[in-house]
């Protein structure tokens, strides 16, 4: 994929995200001038980016958004819920188009019709706003047209444009001549100096010293759309020019020849073989587009035959430039590259890269000491001195590798604001659809975690917020009846603790009805009735994590399918984390997600069973204890112990893994206490080992089908550690 196009895809996504955030601010505070400016700036930049490529529907779509914002900025329209909806839909469509461009290399079929439809809907939301027409008295230059110019536009109603670019327009990305060339049905283009030309030595080439006067046969609205990015620099009027009507003369002579000569000059530039080949490819595409626009199929066929080397292409292009091309203006679109698979971009601060390179340098220096130690060993150096040297070198390398590991992890660390960004829009749209008044409060967006953790966290977080909106938050009438404020509150917060990163989703809604959860679980056969009756309120609430359980009476586009909370737990536990839930009837619900800071390095608790080592994510382990065999209660094969005045089921790891029973005569059992989604379980193992940070590698090939194994890790002494997935085992 072309690097320029890759950059467009990345920046387009960022601009659409920024536009969405600014639109949310603008909807909350319609008079927020900063929000209007931020939104307009994002759309304006995106429009300029689309202009680099042959994607007129995308440019039209963004133009429509700019039209709406200009009406708001000039006081001709208000930010109504309907207008906000239309603008959000426009941004959503832009996101889908960028995804399609990224995957397929071009816009979807029918994009132009869709863009026109969105434009129509926006105009309807604005109440049919029209462009402001400048007073015709300001266009005295029209009365001074020459006879030849009058023959071009005489006898018809035309749209006249006075465009006075800002002197610094080049620094804001504007190209005045290109804007004028985009005017539809252009009849006349007059380019004049703003003031008499100075001496050549006093001329500033970085300032625009020109003004533009044009006549067009297109309607005023179509012409005004071209200049929506520079509304303060243009005036437009509709008027009739007297004179006979004749066929319009070309307004830009020799443009194609000029472009071709410039391409030949580019091919003549010095450079490496790679640079010249890159220039050849760009020139070839440009010349091919010119010939296509002029309908010169024979020349295009000849071009493809001689374009294999820069020298041959240069001679051919020079010949084209010397030939007559008819003087017509050529449209030179930038060809959109072929489709490529979707990519994820990760931007890294330069300081972090510098620190990484510095550590690599230190590691190289430390490693260079090893050959000297090897030589001393061959020469019979004393054992004590050799051991001391090895110990010092090992300590130095160990310290550098530790810092290197931390530096690499910091390259992948991103703020949680990345996964918080979609939430305001989700709450806004869902609350409107459900007829609820909801305020979202975010905190801890600056909390950082590995980008893989953010990928895992995104979908569960959306599930939880949807559930709060659909199930937890009451309607305004119900809240008033309960003595609550009409506007509900959803709080999403994040912070770091010793176990990793913690994200909480809490609301002040109706809470979870533990009795209803019990009944649903029994009705669906997910739990026996007598066991459900014995559960405490807190234990009953945790039943919402059972697969297929939902207390919703129907299925909506938000929730109610019985897959949300189970999917949340499965995703979090697969990443080595855990989910906690607490709810109080009538006062709200709080769900806590605890995840490791990174998935590259996993901290595990190691145990020994049947002569092999097994590991469990430390985030699941809540304790280790020795239990006397006499304190274990058994009912048939079901075992349990009493821990902190609560009955805890006891499972034996040997049985779960299908290993032989332990026939050792021991008085106590080693029990690892783990928390599985709020359910405490005791796991009997042969013995405890230490904790360790390991690089976890998932099972591959036929082993990937094995249930109960999260992956493997190699320990420092070369032993293989099997890391278990308890949820699958149970």
PDB file of C-alpha atoms in Angstrom, residues 113-268:
ATOM      1  CA  UNK A 113     -25.539   8.485  -4.001  1.00  0.00           C
ATOM      2  CA  UNK A 114     -25.143   7.934  -0.266  1.00  0.00           C
ATOM      3  CA  UNK A 115     -23.163  11.176   0.075  1.00  0.00           C
ATOM      4  CA  UNK A 116     -25.896  13.102  -1.762  1.00  0.00           C
ATOM      5  CA  UNK A 117     -28.530  11.542   0.489  1.00  0.00           C
ATOM      6  CA  UNK A 118     -26.621  12.600   3.620  1.00  0.00           C
ATOM      7  CA  UNK A 119     -26.272  16.078   2.186  1.00  0.00           C
ATOM      8  CA  UNK A 120     -30.030  16.277   1.634  1.00  0.00           C
ATOM      9  CA  UNK A 121     -30.761  15.091   5.173  1.00  0.00           C
ATOM     10  CA  UNK A 122     -28.397  17.683   6.625  1.00  0.00           C
ATOM     11  CA  UNK A 123     -30.043  20.464   4.649  1.00  0.00           C
ATOM     12  CA  UNK A 124     -33.435  19.305   5.912  1.00  0.00           C
ATOM     13  CA  UNK A 125     -32.144  19.387   9.494  1.00  0.00           C
ATOM     14  CA  UNK A 126     -30.937  22.930   8.860  1.00  0.00           C
ATOM     15  CA  UNK A 127     -34.356  23.983   7.633  1.00  0.00           C
ATOM     16  CA  UNK A 128     -33.248  24.292   4.006  1.00  0.00           C
ATOM     17  CA  UNK A 129     -30.414  26.738   4.706  1.00  0.00           C
ATOM     18  CA  UNK A 130     -29.019  28.484   1.655  1.00  0.00           C
ATOM     19  CA  UNK A 131     -25.694  30.176   1.142  1.00  0.00           C
ATOM     20  CA  UNK A 132     -25.562  33.874   1.898  1.00  0.00           C
ATOM     21  CA  UNK A 133     -25.391  35.898  -1.287  1.00  0.00           C
ATOM     22  CA  UNK A 134     -23.091  38.864  -1.429  1.00  0.00           C
ATOM     23  CA  UNK A 135     -24.538  42.173  -2.616  1.00  0.00           C
ATOM     24  CA  UNK A 136     -24.280  42.512  -6.410  1.00  0.00           C
ATOM     25  CA  UNK A 137     -22.932  46.058  -6.054  1.00  0.00           C
ATOM     26  CA  UNK A 138     -19.615  44.605  -4.894  1.00  0.00           C
ATOM     27  CA  UNK A 139     -19.091  43.032  -8.320  1.00  0.00           C
ATOM     28  CA  UNK A 140     -18.318  46.110 -10.386  1.00  0.00           C
ATOM     29  CA  UNK A 141     -15.540  44.152 -12.130  1.00  0.00           C
ATOM     30  CA  UNK A 142     -18.251  42.253 -14.032  1.00  0.00           C
ATOM     31  CA  UNK A 143     -19.264  45.511 -15.737  1.00  0.00           C
ATOM     32  CA  UNK A 144     -15.640  45.945 -16.872  1.00  0.00           C
ATOM     33  CA  UNK A 145     -15.439  42.651 -18.763  1.00  0.00           C
ATOM     34  CA  UNK A 146     -13.903  42.793 -22.215  1.00  0.00           C
ATOM     35  CA  UNK A 147     -15.943  41.954 -25.288  1.00  0.00           C
ATOM     36  CA  UNK A 148     -14.212  38.583 -25.560  1.00  0.00           C
ATOM     37  CA  UNK A 149     -15.022  37.798 -21.923  1.00  0.00           C
ATOM     38  CA  UNK A 150     -18.637  38.886 -22.414  1.00  0.00           C
ATOM     39  CA  UNK A 151     -18.986  36.514 -25.337  1.00  0.00           C
ATOM     40  CA  UNK A 152     -18.040  33.715 -22.943  1.00  0.00           C
ATOM     41  CA  UNK A 153     -20.872  34.354 -20.488  1.00  0.00           C
ATOM     42  CA  UNK A 154     -23.148  36.894 -22.133  1.00  0.00           C
ATOM     43  CA  UNK A 155     -26.911  36.532 -22.290  1.00  0.00           C
ATOM     44  CA  UNK A 156     -27.261  34.153 -19.337  1.00  0.00           C
ATOM     45  CA  UNK A 157     -27.579  34.159 -15.575  1.00  0.00           C
ATOM     46  CA  UNK A 158     -24.248  33.279 -14.019  1.00  0.00           C
ATOM     47  CA  UNK A 159     -22.680  32.884 -10.601  1.00  0.00           C
ATOM     48  CA  UNK A 160     -19.929  35.401  -9.989  1.00  0.00           C
ATOM     49  CA  UNK A 161     -17.174  34.793  -7.434  1.00  0.00           C
ATOM     50  CA  UNK A 162     -14.721  37.203  -5.831  1.00  0.00           C
ATOM     51  CA  UNK A 163     -12.014  35.147  -4.103  1.00  0.00           C
ATOM     52  CA  UNK A 164      -9.323  37.040  -2.203  1.00  0.00           C
ATOM     53  CA  UNK A 165      -7.107  34.387  -0.565  1.00  0.00           C
ATOM     54  CA  UNK A 166      -5.391  35.165   2.695  1.00  0.00           C
ATOM     55  CA  UNK A 167      -1.700  36.017   2.115  1.00  0.00           C
ATOM     56  CA  UNK A 168      -0.689  33.068   4.329  1.00  0.00           C
ATOM     57  CA  UNK A 169      -3.149  30.615   2.749  1.00  0.00           C
ATOM     58  CA  UNK A 170      -0.368  28.235   1.664  1.00  0.00           C
ATOM     59  CA  UNK A 171       0.504  27.584   5.314  1.00  0.00           C
ATOM     60  CA  UNK A 172      -3.080  26.491   6.079  1.00  0.00           C
ATOM     61  CA  UNK A 173      -3.136  23.940   3.272  1.00  0.00           C
ATOM     62  CA  UNK A 174      -5.210  25.974   0.779  1.00  0.00           C
ATOM     63  CA  UNK A 175      -4.447  26.037  -2.938  1.00  0.00           C
ATOM     64  CA  UNK A 176      -6.379  28.981  -4.458  1.00  0.00           C
ATOM     65  CA  UNK A 177      -5.876  27.945  -8.077  1.00  0.00           C
ATOM     66  CA  UNK A 178      -6.946  24.389  -7.330  1.00  0.00           C
ATOM     67  CA  UNK A 179     -10.098  25.659  -5.622  1.00  0.00           C
ATOM     68  CA  UNK A 180     -10.985  27.735  -8.661  1.00  0.00           C
ATOM     69  CA  UNK A 181     -10.384  24.765 -10.962  1.00  0.00           C
ATOM     70  CA  UNK A 182     -12.973  22.811  -8.960  1.00  0.00           C
ATOM     71  CA  UNK A 183     -15.725  25.320  -9.753  1.00  0.00           C
ATOM     72  CA  UNK A 184     -18.330  23.440 -11.808  1.00  0.00           C
ATOM     73  CA  UNK A 185     -19.192  24.756 -15.299  1.00  0.00           C
ATOM     74  CA  UNK A 186     -16.424  27.350 -15.149  1.00  0.00           C
ATOM     75  CA  UNK A 187     -16.853  30.018 -17.845  1.00  0.00           C
ATOM     76  CA  UNK A 188     -14.234  32.589 -16.941  1.00  0.00           C
ATOM     77  CA  UNK A 189     -11.200  32.732 -14.658  1.00  0.00           C
ATOM     78  CA  UNK A 190      -9.419  36.040 -14.147  1.00  0.00           C
ATOM     79  CA  UNK A 191      -6.251  36.065 -11.995  1.00  0.00           C
ATOM     80  CA  UNK A 192      -4.962  39.476 -10.894  1.00  0.00           C
ATOM     81  CA  UNK A 193      -2.228  40.747  -8.590  1.00  0.00           C
ATOM     82  CA  UNK A 194      -3.561  42.280  -5.389  1.00  0.00           C
ATOM     83  CA  UNK A 195      -1.131  45.164  -5.811  1.00  0.00           C
ATOM     84  CA  UNK A 196       1.528  46.125  -8.368  1.00  0.00           C
ATOM     85  CA  UNK A 197       4.306  43.563  -8.585  1.00  0.00           C
ATOM     86  CA  UNK A 198       7.411  44.495  -6.584  1.00  0.00           C
ATOM     87  CA  UNK A 199      10.992  44.001  -7.712  1.00  0.00           C
ATOM     88  CA  UNK A 200      11.854  40.338  -8.064  1.00  0.00           C
ATOM     89  CA  UNK A 201      14.308  40.527  -5.150  1.00  0.00           C
ATOM     90  CA  UNK A 202      11.517  41.845  -2.894  1.00  0.00           C
ATOM     91  CA  UNK A 203       8.968  39.206  -3.903  1.00  0.00           C
ATOM     92  CA  UNK A 204       8.011  36.772  -1.107  1.00  0.00           C
ATOM     93  CA  UNK A 205       7.250  33.424  -2.795  1.00  0.00           C
ATOM     94  CA  UNK A 206       5.570  32.083   0.359  1.00  0.00           C
ATOM     95  CA  UNK A 207       2.778  34.675   0.369  1.00  0.00           C
ATOM     96  CA  UNK A 208      -0.194  34.692  -1.965  1.00  0.00           C
ATOM     97  CA  UNK A 209      -0.250  37.983  -3.878  1.00  0.00           C
ATOM     98  CA  UNK A 210      -3.133  37.110  -6.214  1.00  0.00           C
ATOM     99  CA  UNK A 211      -6.900  37.474  -6.276  1.00  0.00           C
ATOM    100  CA  UNK A 212      -9.339  35.481  -8.376  1.00  0.00           C
ATOM    101  CA  UNK A 213     -12.500  36.503 -10.242  1.00  0.00           C
ATOM    102  CA  UNK A 214     -14.639  33.804 -11.832  1.00  0.00           C
ATOM    103  CA  UNK A 215     -17.927  33.265 -13.619  1.00  0.00           C
ATOM    104  CA  UNK A 216     -19.733  29.936 -13.603  1.00  0.00           C
ATOM    105  CA  UNK A 217     -22.879  28.563 -15.225  1.00  0.00           C
ATOM    106  CA  UNK A 218     -23.519  26.338 -12.193  1.00  0.00           C
ATOM    107  CA  UNK A 219     -26.068  27.221  -9.457  1.00  0.00           C
ATOM    108  CA  UNK A 220     -24.824  29.382  -6.629  1.00  0.00           C
ATOM    109  CA  UNK A 221     -25.123  26.620  -4.022  1.00  0.00           C
ATOM    110  CA  UNK A 222     -22.891  24.308  -6.052  1.00  0.00           C
ATOM    111  CA  UNK A 223     -20.260  27.012  -6.437  1.00  0.00           C
ATOM    112  CA  UNK A 224     -20.457  28.035  -2.772  1.00  0.00           C
ATOM    113  CA  UNK A 225     -19.781  24.467  -1.735  1.00  0.00           C
ATOM    114  CA  UNK A 226     -16.320  24.646  -3.317  1.00  0.00           C
ATOM    115  CA  UNK A 227     -15.330  27.540  -1.054  1.00  0.00           C
ATOM    116  CA  UNK A 228     -16.823  26.347   2.241  1.00  0.00           C
ATOM    117  CA  UNK A 229     -13.362  25.963   3.735  1.00  0.00           C
ATOM    118  CA  UNK A 230     -12.584  29.667   3.161  1.00  0.00           C
ATOM    119  CA  UNK A 231     -15.929  31.435   3.757  1.00  0.00           C
ATOM    120  CA  UNK A 232     -14.245  34.574   5.057  1.00  0.00           C
ATOM    121  CA  UNK A 233     -12.242  35.017   1.841  1.00  0.00           C
ATOM    122  CA  UNK A 234     -14.964  34.705  -0.792  1.00  0.00           C
ATOM    123  CA  UNK A 235     -18.108  36.554  -1.930  1.00  0.00           C
ATOM    124  CA  UNK A 236     -20.676  35.056  -4.281  1.00  0.00           C
ATOM    125  CA  UNK A 237     -23.505  36.640  -6.284  1.00  0.00           C
ATOM    126  CA  UNK A 238     -25.981  35.642  -8.995  1.00  0.00           C
ATOM    127  CA  UNK A 239     -26.313  38.066 -11.909  1.00  0.00           C
ATOM    128  CA  UNK A 240     -27.000  38.349 -15.626  1.00  0.00           C
ATOM    129  CA  UNK A 241     -24.231  39.339 -18.041  1.00  0.00           C
ATOM    130  CA  UNK A 242     -25.330  41.128 -21.196  1.00  0.00           C
ATOM    131  CA  UNK A 243     -23.956  39.991 -24.539  1.00  0.00           C
ATOM    132  CA  UNK A 244     -24.233  37.247 -27.165  1.00  0.00           C
ATOM    133  CA  UNK A 245     -23.877  33.637 -26.127  1.00  0.00           C
ATOM    134  CA  UNK A 246     -21.061  31.724 -27.787  1.00  0.00           C
ATOM    135  CA  UNK A 247     -19.267  28.533 -27.005  1.00  0.00           C
ATOM    136  CA  UNK A 248     -17.050  29.073 -23.982  1.00  0.00           C
ATOM    137  CA  UNK A 249     -13.347  29.336 -24.638  1.00  0.00           C
ATOM    138  CA  UNK A 250     -10.857  27.294 -22.634  1.00  0.00           C
ATOM    139  CA  UNK A 251     -10.033  29.019 -19.349  1.00  0.00           C
ATOM    140  CA  UNK A 252      -6.716  27.325 -18.660  1.00  0.00           C
ATOM    141  CA  UNK A 253      -4.416  26.977 -21.662  1.00  0.00           C
ATOM    142  CA  UNK A 254      -1.588  24.526 -21.823  1.00  0.00           C
ATOM    143  CA  UNK A 255      -2.140  23.048 -18.361  1.00  0.00           C
ATOM    144  CA  UNK A 256      -1.544  19.492 -19.535  1.00  0.00           C
ATOM    145  CA  UNK A 257       1.659  20.506 -21.349  1.00  0.00           C
ATOM    146  CA  UNK A 258       2.930  22.255 -18.214  1.00  0.00           C
ATOM    147  CA  UNK A 259       2.279  19.209 -16.053  1.00  0.00           C
ATOM    148  CA  UNK A 260       3.996  16.935 -18.561  1.00  0.00           C
ATOM    149  CA  UNK A 261       7.071  19.170 -18.719  1.00  0.00           C
ATOM    150  CA  UNK A 262       7.260  19.131 -14.923  1.00  0.00           C
ATOM    151  CA  UNK A 263       7.093  15.325 -14.926  1.00  0.00           C
ATOM    152  CA  UNK A 264       9.985  15.213 -17.401  1.00  0.00           C
ATOM    153  CA  UNK A 265      11.997  17.520 -15.119  1.00  0.00           C
ATOM    154  CA  UNK A 266      11.315  15.230 -12.150  1.00  0.00           C
ATOM    155  CA  UNK A 267      12.619  12.255 -14.102  1.00  0.00           C
ATOM    156  CA  UNK A 268      15.845  14.154 -14.842  1.00  0.00           C
TER     157      UNK A 268
END
